[in-house]
Structure formats: structure tokens, C-alpha cells
Amino acid sequence: MPPNRTVSSMAEAMDYEAEVGLPLVIRPAYTLGGTGGGIANTPDEFRSIVDSGLSASPISQVLLERSLVGWKEIEYEVIRDGADNCITVCNMENLDPMGAHTGDSIVVAPSQTLTDKEYQMLRTASLKIIRGLGIEGGCNIQLASRPHPDAYYVIEVNPRVSRSSALASKATGYPIARVSAKIAVGKRLDEIPNEVTGTTGAAFEPALDYCVVKIPRWPFDKFPNGDRHITTQMKATGEVMAIDRSFEAALQKAVRSLEQGGSRVARNERKNWRKAVAGFIAAVPNDLRLWAVAAALRRGATRTELVAQTSIDPWFIAALERIVDQERRLLGNPLTPAVLWTSKRLGFSDSAIATLSGLLPEQVRQLRLQHGIKPVFKMVDTCAAEFEARTPYYYSAYDTENEAPPLEGPKAVVLGSGPIRIGQGIEFDYCSVHAAWALSEAGVASIMINSNPETVSTDFDTSDRLYFEPLDEEAIRDILDNETIDDKPPASLVQFGGQTAINLSQSLAAVGLPILGSSAEAIDIASDRQRFERFLDNLGIPQPPGATVASIAQALTVAQRIDYPVVVRPSYVLGGRAMEIVGNATELIRYLTIATEVTPERQVLVDHYIEGRECEVDAICDGETVLIPGIMEHVERAGVHSGDSMAIYPGLNLTEGEVDTLVEYTTRIGLALGIRGLMNIQFVLQGPQPEEETTVYVLEVNPRGSRTIPFISKVTGVPVAKLATRVMLGATLQELGYSGGLWPKQRLVGIKAPVFSMSKLSGVDWYMGPEMKSTGEVMGVDRNFAAALTKALQAASINLSPGMGVLLSISDQTKADSLSLIQGLAAANCQLYATEGTAAMINAMGLPVTTITKRIGEGSPDVLDVINDGTVGAVVNTLSGDTSVMEDGFYIRRAAVERRIPCFTSLDTARAAMESMLSGLDNYNILTTEEYLNTPGP
């Protein structure tokens, strides 16, 4: 092991730092993804990271160890049974050297740069470790290696399955978790059959005759101002994996799978590209380093220079050189069959070849088909074809001998959702898996296409056939060609893979490929802002006043007509991508020039912002009947993205008339659009005003599964994804035993609460708004609202406790609405701390409060002091539209996130947490804001 010391206090840490010096790596105990840790190069960094690490560790313990930045990082997945039989399932090599968390590293399996001596040395050490620890089941071992001299260190041992275990399982076809479970109940490795071959046992080490590359998917497209440096604290939200016959081809295929607007390694389409490349010169690991290395090679940088700058092994730099050299051959030279074949073998997509050759992607496709250049599909069989296998798990390659003859009989393709990212998470894996199962139950073979190693949908036994491929038009069409019999390609299900699959619907329909369920036309009407606006007008269903614009001038005219604030919404986006509320013309111009690009081809909807109650429904439509499993009411008012809102089932505050209107609008929209399958509709309710009824506006319709499908399915018992799949196959809801309208209300309350990962993303402001920021969610279920809410808040780690310190910094616009919240906190004996303006209001209420200065360093204590020293255990910081005010609050919100204490930017969420806390007390009486204002006295 590297020289190290375990410490439990800042004083112990400072003593060790004084003894050995910097740099040091800080690793908190009992944490995941490097939470709270990092590499310290300066005394200030050291104190900050140690403080964060002690806070993140549940036992307040961190490991301080010598920095091995620049060494190779190698991982072994090892498995052992109770009889001491051990095998290594997979070894993996990080392209990025030590210093970057393995979850943020590009990983290659099997290792490419180790000598056999080095490989066997590290393998032997791994087997000794799992035996020495007595682990039964899977174990992940991370090592640092340096070839000259033959030296290595053990970095970390995870006595459990890990993110790398999922990758290793998908890379090899060896199900580590399944085998570990059987070992746990007493089976030996030689007693467990290999499910892939059906003839060998689990005691055989997998052999790979292909190369696997994993690339992380970072959230910096959502947070362009975040710190993009990659360290020992993981920042990626997901990952993609690709399989091919060479490293170059697998790498380029993985880049396509990222779905970030580029189709090759040497691309330069990213925004702020020159700035990113300039930042690379310092050789600091970041999310753009792969592309920056390729760009440097294009500018003439040598392999030696790049190895010295990055510590990336020369073998990987040489592989990138081969890609860049082929790119040069494609520029300005005839696209001969030989050049085309070599390009495809190196992983160049049709789109990349077209860009470099001055052709259209469809022209490249037709040219290669004309020359007989098309992919074959190879089997992932765990044994490098040494034994006959029966696995239905395939990858494409430009090679000979196709090992995947088309499936006979009825079949359909399920398009998965690709990498997990903000706005498109594991909920779509749930939908895809249930769709595959429903197809099989109906006697239709399910063919799954996905690129995500973390998902159940990419288990080889979830579907009848699995293609581990990018989710782009080229890959999908190649697979459909392979599955075509008698000129009849199988139909595709596009409603279960989130926005990724929905976006593919248009390109598939354009080339005449069949889609099951809703037509491409119906999908386009719902997804295109301008067409949807006209559609609702024709139905006479209200929508917020606004218009679709194609230029900044049009946007300014529309905004002036409908009045600020306005919401701007691009078409065909997920997770509220680039959606924003703007309060004046200056902000609108900034948004349209920086945040998104508005053109006649990429129009944007500008509509009036209505601060009402938000509700949403998931519905199933068979063309004649619309079934609504349940109505979900959001805790937060409109303006907070539905993925960041707390959702309640059933809608407890909805009147019978409001429910009837929601059901009527949903039914009319589903039938008029011709939806067959799933749709999700989001509504905003304004009112009721005195002597006026509530107005229900439609915000948007998503013609696909949504993130609430798992939630509504579990709380109502309606198998939404399964029913939708059967409907797409032609069954009616009535035939399936379901009538139309609203499903009977269950005697349960379910609450979905978001979970954020902002502590991992330094420099990012996480206030809740129209663009989604949460990375996951939890669910609380009980017989009543208070109990369900308490469970949800506890699971999301945003619950409040009586007597705790709470810091309040309330904007002027929300001060009047915060009175009942403040009264409730005081009733629970919370110690109130507030910035100057908020403290003055609390004093006027006759409640005790400690005034805290908001200006950092201009008085003591300031807002950062009371957060960092643990005086307060929660923060309420509401926002105004003023940019300077938001910037002031940024430091408050970041400090709370980094101390991992609840930070509420919505009064509605804070009030829900307050009411949950008070529900556990015996005697309390909280008035509404209106009642409070009408009550005499303090």
C-alpha cells in the first residue's frame, strides 16, 4: 500500500501533512464515488478537503495517502466461493492515469498495455487479497502500476459489487452479482452453471476476443459553468460501453453512444472548444481531455509531447494517432472501397465519413452498401468461441461471419435510453425492461438495443436478443437490416427510451421503417412547439399565452405582448434542457444568444409564466379509450421542473371539478393526437379567483414514457409499461380488462421526492427552476400524507428536526409567503438565524432571531460561518429574478451543499418539510399565510 495514515480530526491530519508534505490524497471512509475526497496540492486545499471528507464520512474518518498521480490504474474483478476457489472475471485498465476516479475514467477491458509479467503479478496479488480477506462473492480491487521498475500499490478494495462489477459483467457476459448470490447461499463455483454457454461452469475465467471501452457521461452540458476538473471525487452521472474488434473502433463507437452531438473522437463541434483545448495544455484531467488530445494531434503535437503532458500510456496515444491519420486520408481523397472499409474498421460512423468527405450521411450509407460493406454481428460468449454458446448477446463489427441470423417469427425492437444523465435516468430502463417482458408474454420476441452497462435492460437474459450498440440512426438501421426477413424489418418501440428513442422516431419514419404505437406524425405534433401550439388551439384547450419564435426580434415582440416573466422552451428536449424563466428583455436576449440557438429550423416557444399549482398525469391510449392511472400534484408551484418537484399521489388538494377537467383534457388530447401507447401531460392550475372557477392550462405533452411511470405504477398497482406495450401490439384496454377514465383512487398516499448530487459538482448553483438538476428520486408510501411525506424527506435527506438551527435568507418577492413557514419553525423550537432584511421581518413578527450578515467577510458571524461551523442544520434561501441577488445567494447555497445539509430554494418544499417535522409533535397549530395575516397581534 502507499504510505498513509488514518485520521479522525483536523489536528491529526495537519500533523501528518507536516510530517510527510504535499501532495496527498484524501479518501473518506464508508463513502461511495470518492464523496468528500480529493487530491490536495496546497495547504488551503488540504484543509478544505479534509474538512469535507470528515463531514462526508459517517464515522468521521479519512485516509491520507501518498499521491500516485500519473501511475497506471488497473482494476481486477475477482470472485471466490466458500471452498476457496477463486477466479478473476475481468481485468480493466484506465486510459486516464491515477488521479481521476475510476468512475470518471475511460476504462478499457481487457488491459492493453500490461506485459504478461505485469498482468500475472497483479492477478496474483488480487487473488491473495480476496483470500486473505475471506470474501465470499465478488470483489473489486484497484491497483496502481508503474512498469519501470516493476512496482505496484493496492489502492482500494471494495468487498462488494461496484460500478466496475456491472461493467465487467456486461464486458464479459459473466453475471457477477448472480454468481455472488449463489455463492452466498452455499454454492461452489464448479456447481454453478455458466448461463451463457450452458455447458461450462462458473469456475472458468472468461476469455475475450474483442475490446470493450467505457466512457463516463458527465453533466456539464447541464452545468457549463461547473468545475470540469476530474479528481478522486466522481462527477459523472452515468456511462456508456461499446464493444468491437479493436480499441479504436470500440472507442469511436462509445463516443457515438454519449449522445453529445459528435460522431467521432477527433470532433470539434463542442461549444467553447478553443477554451477547452487551451485548458488542456496544463494537462489537468477534465471531461474534454480525450477530444483535446485528438485536437492536439491534428495540430501536429507528437506522441512524446502528449505522453509527457498527460501521463497517458503511449499505446493509447498511438491509437488516437491512427484515428487522426485516417481522418486526414478522408479529407480531400476519393472515397474508394478500400478507404471506406478501413474507416469503418476504425470505427468512423457514416456521419463522420460524410463530414470529412463532403457527402451526406445517406450517400455514404448507400455507397458502402453498394460495395457490400456492412457490419456483421458477433456473439459475447465468455469463452472466445472455444465452446459453443447460446447467448443472445451481440455487438457489431466490420468483419467476416455474421453470428446473429435474424430471429424467426413475430418480433419487435425496444429502443433503450442510453447513458444515465440528468433528465433521463433509470426510470426509462424500468420502462424498457417491462416492455421487453410484455412482448415476450404476448408471444413476440423482444430485441433490445442499448449502450448502458449499468442497466437491467442490457442483461443478456432480459430480452430474447440484446444488441449492445449506440442509439443512433446508423446503428439502429444496421440492426433492423440484420433482422429483416423477406424485406420485412421488425417494428420499433420508441416510447420507452426517453427522449433518445423519441428523437429517433422521426429519422426511422423518414426512411420507411415501421414504428409500433403512436405514429411519427403524432410524436412530431406533440414534440414540435409550434405544431403543438396550433393543435391545442384547434381543440380549444387553454395553454399559457405565447407563441413560437424563430428569431430574437420575434421573441422580444411576443414577450412584450404577453408580458414578463416568460418561459422559453426549445423543441425536442429532455429534462427541461435549456428551459428558463426570464424577467425582462435583457435576460431574454442573453438566453437566446447564449443558452440556446433560435433559428427557423430550431424554434423556441415563448409563453407567459403562470405561477400556479402544477399537476401531471401519465395516460395509456388505445385510439378509442384513455386510461389515467392517477393524477399527481406537485408540492412546488409551476416554475420548478417536474423532475425536481415533489409529486403527491393522489392529488389531495384538487377539487372534483378540477379533477374532471384534467381527465377531460387528457382524454381529448390522447384521442385527437391518435396516441397508441403512452403519454405524459403537465398542467398548471390558476385560481380559483373569487367568483371564478379554476383555469387549467396545458404546459406540454410528452408522447412517451416519463420519469413518473415507475412511481405511478407502484403506488396504483396499474402495470403502465406492460399495458402500453400490449396496446401497441394491437390490444384494446377493454380486452386487457381496463376501462377508460381515471383509475379508482387507492387507499395510499405516495410521495416522490428528488435527490441531488450537487456536492460532487463544485462551482455549480443548484437552485430549482425550469431546467432539471436532480439525478434521482425516492418514494415514501403510507396510509396518510404526513407519514408518507416524512418517509420521502428522510429518504432524500432533506428532513428537519425540532430545535435545529435554520438559516433564512428570503427574497423580497417571497417574504409575505414565508410567514407561515417561519411561524412553524418557531413552533418547533428551531433556532432562527437570518440575513438582515429577513431578520427585520422576523423581529416584526415578535419571534426571536439572530441576525447574520450576508456580506462575506464584513462582520462576524457571516452566512458562511454559521453553515461551516455547524451552527445551522438547514438553509432556506429563496430567489428573485435579480441576477445580482442570485449571485449573492450562490455562496450560501454552495456552502450548504458542501456541508451536506438541506438547502431549500422553494418555499413550498421548505413548508412541506416543516409540516412533516411538526406532524411528529403533539400540540401545534399552523395557520395559512392568509389566516396569519388576519390574526391580531404577533
PDB file of N, CA, C and O in Angstrom, residues 23 74 388:
ATOM      1  N   PRO A  23       2.019  16.608  -2.334  1.00  0.00           N
ATOM      2  CA  PRO A  23       0.562  16.384  -2.388  1.00  0.00           C
ATOM      3  C   PRO A  23       0.146  15.114  -1.627  1.00  0.00           C
ATOM      4  O   PRO A  23       0.935  14.180  -1.485  1.00  0.00           O
ATOM      5  N   ILE A  74      -5.192   0.072 -12.637  1.00  0.00           N
ATOM      6  CA  ILE A  74      -5.673  -1.227 -13.113  1.00  0.00           C
ATOM      7  C   ILE A  74      -6.704  -1.745 -12.115  1.00  0.00           C
ATOM      8  O   ILE A  74      -6.550  -1.568 -10.908  1.00  0.00           O
ATOM      9  N   GLU A 388     -19.148 -23.913 -27.751  1.00  0.00           N
ATOM     10  CA  GLU A 388     -20.389 -23.452 -28.373  1.00  0.00           C
ATOM     11  C   GLU A 388     -21.218 -22.725 -27.319  1.00  0.00           C
ATOM     12  O   GLU A 388     -21.301 -23.146 -26.165  1.00  0.00           O
TER      13      GLU A 388
END
